[in-house]
C-alpha atoms as one frame of an Amber mdcrd trajectory, in Angstrom:
protein
  16.936 -19.274  20.636  14.985 -19.208  17.142  16.783 -20.254  13.985  16.929
 -17.794  10.844  16.139 -19.305   7.988  16.269 -17.664   4.246  13.891 -19.108
   1.068  16.553 -19.156  -1.524  18.111 -21.441  -4.354  18.859 -23.545  -1.372
  15.148 -24.253   0.651  16.139 -24.243   4.180  19.769 -22.415   4.283  20.315
 -21.472   7.559  21.666 -18.316   8.131  25.505 -17.641   9.422  26.489 -14.409
  11.838  28.347 -11.847   9.201  32.161 -12.693   9.755  34.647 -10.017  10.617
  35.572  -7.753  13.535  35.492  -4.206  14.794  37.953  -4.759  17.034  39.541
  -2.689  19.761  37.208   0.589  19.766  39.031   4.152  18.576  42.425   2.349
  17.496  41.228  -0.444  15.117  38.848   2.464  13.530  41.668   4.376  13.018
  43.468   1.376  11.539  40.710   0.443   9.451  40.502   4.245   8.163  44.694
   4.880   7.566  44.017   1.452   5.384  41.067   2.757   3.397  42.798   5.872
   2.717  46.486   5.017   1.886  46.554   1.302   0.890  43.488   1.851  -1.678
  40.181   1.591  -1.507  40.042  -1.671  -3.733  42.968  -3.462  -1.828  41.055
  -2.610   1.441  37.820  -4.086   0.650  39.760  -7.162  -1.304  42.178  -8.020
   1.074  39.333  -8.188   3.947  36.849 -10.297   1.780  40.068 -12.909   0.875
  40.587 -12.817   4.716  37.207 -13.493   5.904  35.968 -15.894   2.215  32.903
 -13.791   2.324  31.683 -10.820   0.427  29.371  -9.797   3.860  31.358  -9.010
   6.252  32.297  -6.296   9.447  34.523  -3.692   9.223  34.815   0.134  10.247
  34.105   2.347   7.334  35.979   6.075   6.858  36.114   8.587   8.426  36.094
   7.386  11.858  36.872   9.209  15.055  36.179  11.926  15.480  34.161  13.068
  12.486  31.546   9.798  12.965  30.269   8.447  16.207  29.818   5.003  14.963
  31.626   3.787  11.854  30.805  -0.130  12.679  29.580  -1.286   9.561  28.855
  -4.567   7.850  29.931  -4.147   4.205  28.247  -5.856   1.608  30.977  -6.417
  -1.377  28.809  -8.886  -4.420  25.731  -8.234  -6.793  23.435 -10.246  -5.062
  23.753  -8.801  -1.202  23.683  -4.925  -2.542  20.583  -4.520  -3.718  19.005
  -4.504  -0.052  20.705  -1.096  -0.124  17.604  -0.174  -2.275  14.824  -2.005
  -0.220  13.417   1.163   1.659  10.913  -0.846   3.737  14.158  -3.036   4.782
  16.596  -0.002   5.285  16.326   3.524   6.516  17.688   6.253   4.742  17.680
   9.111   7.503  21.273  10.937   6.878  23.106   8.627   5.722  23.616  10.345
   2.376  27.902  10.812   2.913  27.418   7.511   5.131  28.614   7.167   9.217
  29.008  11.070   9.381  26.905  14.209   7.859  27.891  17.384   7.077  26.563
  20.175   9.278  22.931  21.731   7.733  25.262  25.368   8.100  25.984  24.452
   4.358  22.633  23.984   3.065  21.396  27.109   4.730  20.204  25.089   7.801
  17.686  22.337   6.253  18.110  18.616   5.628  18.401  18.378   2.238  16.486
  15.728   0.026  19.263  13.348  -0.022  19.634  13.559   3.652  15.581  12.522
   3.830  14.131   9.207   4.279  11.534   8.335   2.003   8.928   8.178   5.438
   9.714  11.600   5.438   6.684  13.918   4.336   9.091  16.463   3.326  10.684
  13.864   1.421   8.020  13.101  -1.318   7.550  16.833  -1.491  11.068  17.575
  -2.510  11.380  14.719  -4.514   8.294  15.714  -6.593   9.786  18.948  -7.471
  12.972  17.847  -8.661  10.495  15.041 -11.214   8.641  17.949 -12.239  11.365
  19.992 -12.640  13.106  17.473 -14.826  10.190  16.682 -16.844   9.480  20.414
 -17.637  12.774  21.473 -19.169  13.509  17.968 -20.850  13.315  19.927 -24.106
  15.919  21.946 -23.541  18.396  19.235 -22.439  19.555  18.693 -26.143  19.844
  21.974 -27.272  21.846  23.464 -24.566  24.240  20.601 -24.527  25.006  20.833
 -28.516  25.802  24.315 -27.429  28.043  24.493 -24.678  29.833  21.245 -25.140
  29.818  22.605 -29.030  32.187  25.394 -27.542  34.200  23.068 -25.265  35.289
  21.071 -28.595  36.462  24.188 -29.863  38.223  24.951 -26.901  40.196  21.691
 -27.013  40.715  22.473 -30.799  41.747  26.023 -30.003  44.399  24.564 -27.091
  45.838  21.608 -29.317  46.645  24.418 -32.350  48.322  26.935 -30.231  51.660
  24.821 -30.395  53.855  21.532 -30.697  53.843  19.098 -27.531  50.148  21.050
 -26.607  47.394  18.565 -24.728  44.174  20.029 -23.463  43.054  19.318 -19.764
  39.277  17.804 -20.874  38.270  17.940 -16.859  38.946  21.589 -16.881  36.856
  22.573 -19.658  34.376  20.360 -18.631  33.951  21.582 -15.091  33.306  25.059
 -16.508  31.078  23.729 -19.434  29.205  21.145 -17.390  28.132  24.186 -14.937
  26.968  26.519 -17.540  24.814  23.334 -19.498  23.279  22.920 -16.108  22.081
  25.863 -15.538  21.019  26.570 -18.810  19.265  23.094 -19.169  17.286  23.607
 -15.540  16.387  27.003 -15.644  17.072  28.627 -19.049  19.219  30.944 -17.311
  23.236  30.897 -18.011  25.479  31.284 -14.723  27.905  32.989 -16.649  25.228
  35.837 -17.755  24.442  36.831 -14.204  26.417  38.233 -11.171  27.335  35.118
 -10.607  29.742  35.163 -13.744  32.708  32.651 -14.296  32.993  31.904 -10.630
  30.289  28.556 -10.450  32.642  26.237 -10.808  35.168  26.872  -8.308  32.801
  28.247  -5.926  30.845  24.767  -6.454  34.329  22.983  -5.767  35.113  24.732
  -2.547  31.482  24.279  -0.897  31.579  20.067  -2.283  35.114  19.639  -0.682
  34.014  20.550   2.485  31.799  17.934   2.133  33.457  15.245   0.593  37.139
  15.751   2.201  36.089  13.170   5.207  36.623  10.695   2.316  39.558  12.056
   0.613  43.067  12.267   0.598  45.068  15.361  -1.447  48.762  13.631  -1.203
  49.415  15.757   1.866  51.828  13.744   4.809  49.373  11.733   6.206  49.796
  13.556   9.719  48.337  17.156   7.992  45.435  14.564   6.056  44.488  13.124
   9.061  44.303  16.121  11.573  42.539  18.523   8.575  40.277  16.349   6.508
  39.465  13.109   8.627  39.449  13.723  12.283  37.438  16.952  12.902  34.717
  18.550   9.966  36.078  21.886   8.314  34.223  24.852   9.463  31.127  25.865
   7.177  32.533  29.753   7.032  34.714  28.828   4.746  32.327  28.498   2.063
  30.220  30.426   3.133  30.205  33.554   0.820  30.816  30.772  -2.321  27.348
  29.528  -1.191  25.859  32.864  -0.895  26.668  33.835  -4.463  25.237  30.695
  -5.761  21.945  30.720  -3.857  21.648  34.258  -5.217  21.763  32.665  -8.839
  19.888  29.486  -8.032  17.086  31.580  -6.553  16.712  34.087  -9.300  16.877
  31.185 -12.080  14.294  28.993 -10.227  12.002  32.458  -9.832  12.252  33.393
 -13.484  11.435  30.083 -14.586   8.760  29.161 -12.816   9.834  26.426 -10.450
   9.104  28.102  -6.983   5.772  28.587  -8.125   5.620  24.640  -8.627   7.227
  24.687  -5.232   4.296  26.521  -3.464   2.042  24.610  -5.098   3.487  21.308
  -3.411   3.801  22.957  -0.222   6.967  23.546  -0.003   8.866  27.226   1.292
  10.619  28.990  -1.315  13.867  29.009   0.831  13.667  25.180   1.315  13.049
  24.946  -2.095  15.927  26.986  -3.208  18.383  25.100  -1.023  17.333  22.038
  -1.871  17.389  22.967  -5.844  20.863  24.004  -4.990  21.935  21.092  -3.698
  20.560  19.053  -6.644  22.012  21.503  -9.342  25.516  21.759  -7.872  26.170
  18.662  -5.878  24.261  15.949  -7.321  24.264  17.182 -10.684  27.361  19.128
 -11.400  29.268  17.385  -8.902  28.101  14.079 -10.891  29.254  15.707 -14.349
  32.639  16.429 -12.646  33.038  12.385 -12.634  31.207  10.705 -15.486  32.037
  13.052 -18.249  35.694  12.543 -18.165  35.855   8.877 -17.055  33.627   8.356
 -20.030  36.702  10.180 -22.323  39.220   8.069 -20.443  37.656   4.613 -21.087
  36.994   5.548 -24.670  40.565   7.281 -24.821  42.163   3.558 -23.306  39.753
   1.343 -26.203  41.444   3.117 -29.086  40.573   3.688 -32.630  39.093   0.380
 -33.633  36.024   1.196 -31.167  35.899   5.034 -32.065  35.490   3.870 -36.112
  32.318   1.533 -35.012  30.952   4.734 -32.766  31.245   6.992 -35.419  30.054
   4.772 -37.894  26.606   4.031 -35.691  26.289   7.548 -34.865  26.657   8.971
 -38.207  24.477   6.109 -39.641  21.600   6.935 -37.395  22.139  10.908 -37.717
  21.780  10.713 -41.319  18.764   8.486 -41.060  17.182  11.098 -39.027  17.744
  13.738 -41.792  20.715  14.952 -40.214  19.489  16.279 -37.164  20.642  14.993
 -33.646  17.013  14.054 -31.715  16.640  11.741 -28.836  14.666   9.367 -31.339
  17.874   8.896 -33.192  20.090   8.309 -29.884  17.843   6.193 -28.522  18.694
   4.091 -31.254  22.134   4.104 -30.955  22.848   0.993 -29.162  26.600   0.665
 -28.936  26.696   4.304 -28.117  24.652   3.294 -25.059  25.914   0.078 -24.178
  29.254   2.318 -24.037  27.894   4.694 -21.444  26.513   1.770 -19.633  29.650
  -0.086 -19.205  31.531   3.730 -17.865  28.485   3.822 -15.330  29.265   0.408
 -14.422  32.994   0.050 -14.210  33.360   3.359 -12.327  30.213   4.483 -11.106
  30.279   8.024  -9.642  28.571   7.444  -6.322  30.646   4.641  -4.632  29.024
   4.188  -1.407  25.417   3.434  -0.436  24.369   3.162   3.439  20.974   2.166
   5.214  20.020   1.270   8.787  18.324  -1.980   8.895  14.876  -1.308   9.667
  14.133  -4.921  11.419  16.206  -8.039  11.843  17.095  -9.220   8.012  18.722
 -12.259   6.170  20.858 -10.726   3.679  22.503 -13.541   0.920  25.772 -13.244
  -0.834  26.296 -15.673  -3.938  27.327 -18.220  -1.543  25.746 -17.637   2.141
  23.083 -16.378   4.199  23.807 -13.943   7.089  21.562 -12.566   9.741  21.565
  -8.622  10.384  19.947  -7.401  13.620  17.844  -4.190  13.059  19.765  -1.194
  13.462  22.862  -2.222  12.116  24.473  -0.264   9.862  24.638  -1.648   5.974
  27.330  -0.374   3.843  27.189  -0.975   0.097  30.952  -0.195  -2.086  29.338
  -0.085  -5.019  32.603  -0.955  -7.431  32.591  -4.178  -6.124  29.023  -5.240
  -6.936  29.234  -3.410 -10.159  32.099  -5.498 -10.958  31.154  -8.726  -9.140
  32.963 -11.307 -11.284  29.830 -13.865 -10.754  27.751 -11.500 -12.718  30.159
 -10.005 -15.558  32.387 -11.774 -17.591  36.090  -9.722 -17.967  34.318  -8.165
 -14.740  37.871  -5.390 -14.229  38.088  -4.740 -17.856  35.589  -1.876 -20.537
  34.533  -4.257 -22.864  32.088  -1.184 -25.125  29.174  -4.015 -26.435  28.699
  -5.756 -23.391  24.940  -4.258 -23.269  24.368  -4.476 -26.737  21.523  -7.087
 -27.759  18.614  -9.190 -25.585  21.833 -10.958 -23.489  23.104  -7.447 -22.741
  19.893  -5.728 -21.448  19.335  -8.833 -19.197  23.184  -7.181 -17.403  21.276
  -4.359 -16.915  19.368  -4.593 -13.488  23.165  -4.871 -12.421  23.872  -1.119
 -13.511  23.082   0.030 -10.112  24.522   3.834  -9.845  21.715   5.298  -9.428
  20.720   4.151  -6.478  18.686   1.596  -7.869  18.536  -1.005 -10.845  19.165
   0.634 -14.066  15.647  -1.257 -15.460  13.756   0.518 -12.439  12.444   4.677
 -12.709  12.804   6.891  -9.572   9.270   7.545  -7.919   8.901   9.309  -4.956
   8.679   6.503  -2.698  12.408   5.266  -3.027  15.802   7.102  -3.289  16.720
   6.353  -6.429  18.361   9.536  -8.037  15.495  11.315  -9.999  18.028  12.646
 -13.035  19.201   9.040 -14.125  17.764   9.145 -17.255  19.211  12.814 -17.847
  22.423  11.479 -16.753  22.457   8.434 -19.099  21.258  10.603 -22.123  23.981
  12.989 -21.347  26.341  10.908 -21.443  25.293   9.401 -24.606  25.414  13.286
 -25.753  28.791  13.343 -25.021  30.034  10.608 -27.158  27.438  10.973 -29.855
  28.579  15.008 -30.588  31.965  14.103 -29.987  32.103  11.811 -32.976  30.027
  13.721 -35.213  33.144  15.914 -35.350  36.263  13.945 -35.011  37.077   9.790
 -36.086  39.189   9.327 -33.525  41.704  10.960 -30.514  44.385  10.180 -28.320
  44.813  10.920 -24.881  46.981  10.463 -21.374  44.471   9.463 -19.010  45.537
   9.462 -15.334  43.567  10.069 -11.453  42.521  12.532  -9.681  40.471  13.259
  -6.351  37.319  11.861  -7.919  38.047  10.047 -10.602  39.738  10.217 -13.888
  41.774  13.290 -15.291  41.956  13.616 -19.160  44.118  15.466 -21.183  43.494
  15.304 -24.722  46.661  14.911 -27.161  45.479  14.397 -29.960  42.139  14.481
 -32.791  41.654  13.629 -35.944  38.735  15.576 -37.570  35.697  13.565 -39.180
  36.098  12.684 -42.884  32.551  13.654 -43.544  30.193  16.710 -42.527  27.593
  15.985 -39.789  25.224  18.573 -38.484
């Protein structure tokens, strides 16, 4: 039998078998699923790292039977092994966006949308190019749309806090409606609320998203109900049929009026397929991401306290003043601490926590300490929070350190910020699976911080958890002591 060698810092390092076991078919997969959902994800993975003394190991990934035909994966739980999941020369990505199970294409108009396509499939390049072209064409609309919509959100927060003693403002609830309006205006120049969709977009989107993500969720119901209703068999797409039709109508009309569908035709994509992909990119990728990211940033800021608030306010107001009192993209780019805060929030709690890939050939994957053999066809699974909180890369890895990415040394760490399905130091192309809206997401996060600290000196909030991330209830606001535009 041939030996497996891997060239590394230790030349001629002999590759080992991946530790861990899949256990008894069906029974062990159910056991692992229950541990994942009800012990807590971090505890689930850490207990297995401790058991096998390895950050690369075999386990059963949720949801398992009967939702997924094969739950067996090799888990990559450190910053060194994790990046193989981005290398499309080594891993295949076909139908793996949600992992070991794939939601019915009845939820996406019968199409396998771009997120489920491997870059080797011709449609992938066409559709991703459409998304990249849309983002480039609408880049100048982002800043004014964001400031308009989120300015109204801050007005609503103030009104709710002023409505009586002991009041608080649910940032997540306001963010849901605001983010949906912003994305429609930024991407297509059409506010959803000004169409027949009205104010129903967020609720319709949430129901549609839920049908796709519920196999990875818990709702706090009795375990037996959650296992039967959410984790064992897929819920029927019919539940969200009318919601999806309403969302599709809005997207198709808005995309037609903005000329996006003409671009799709030039790229060889039918108008129907383009609309379903635009809907998925707008609602699942963008709206779903903003539902997690922006409350996450606010939660980090609330916990950090007044000291950080003062530093951010000073930086932001100084750069805006230097730009003639205007918020511009160039001014935002100069705000180093603000940028670092957003990167740190993305590092600490990435919006998308799981990545998957099938090994295209026999591979050797290296952790910090060992090299392991992976055979062709085996499923690789990465739990991103363990990669981006790797203590061998980051000091105080589990803590929010706002200036972690400031300065030249801080910039060197950006290659380990991989929330976008790729390193922060790289840009998406049609040949990879990195998020096409990577730069937009970071800009939106920074604009939230910028606009907030132009209006306020500080704030307090109660920070908890909900289905997809942080739950933030703002309890007080200290208005800015100086006027800003």
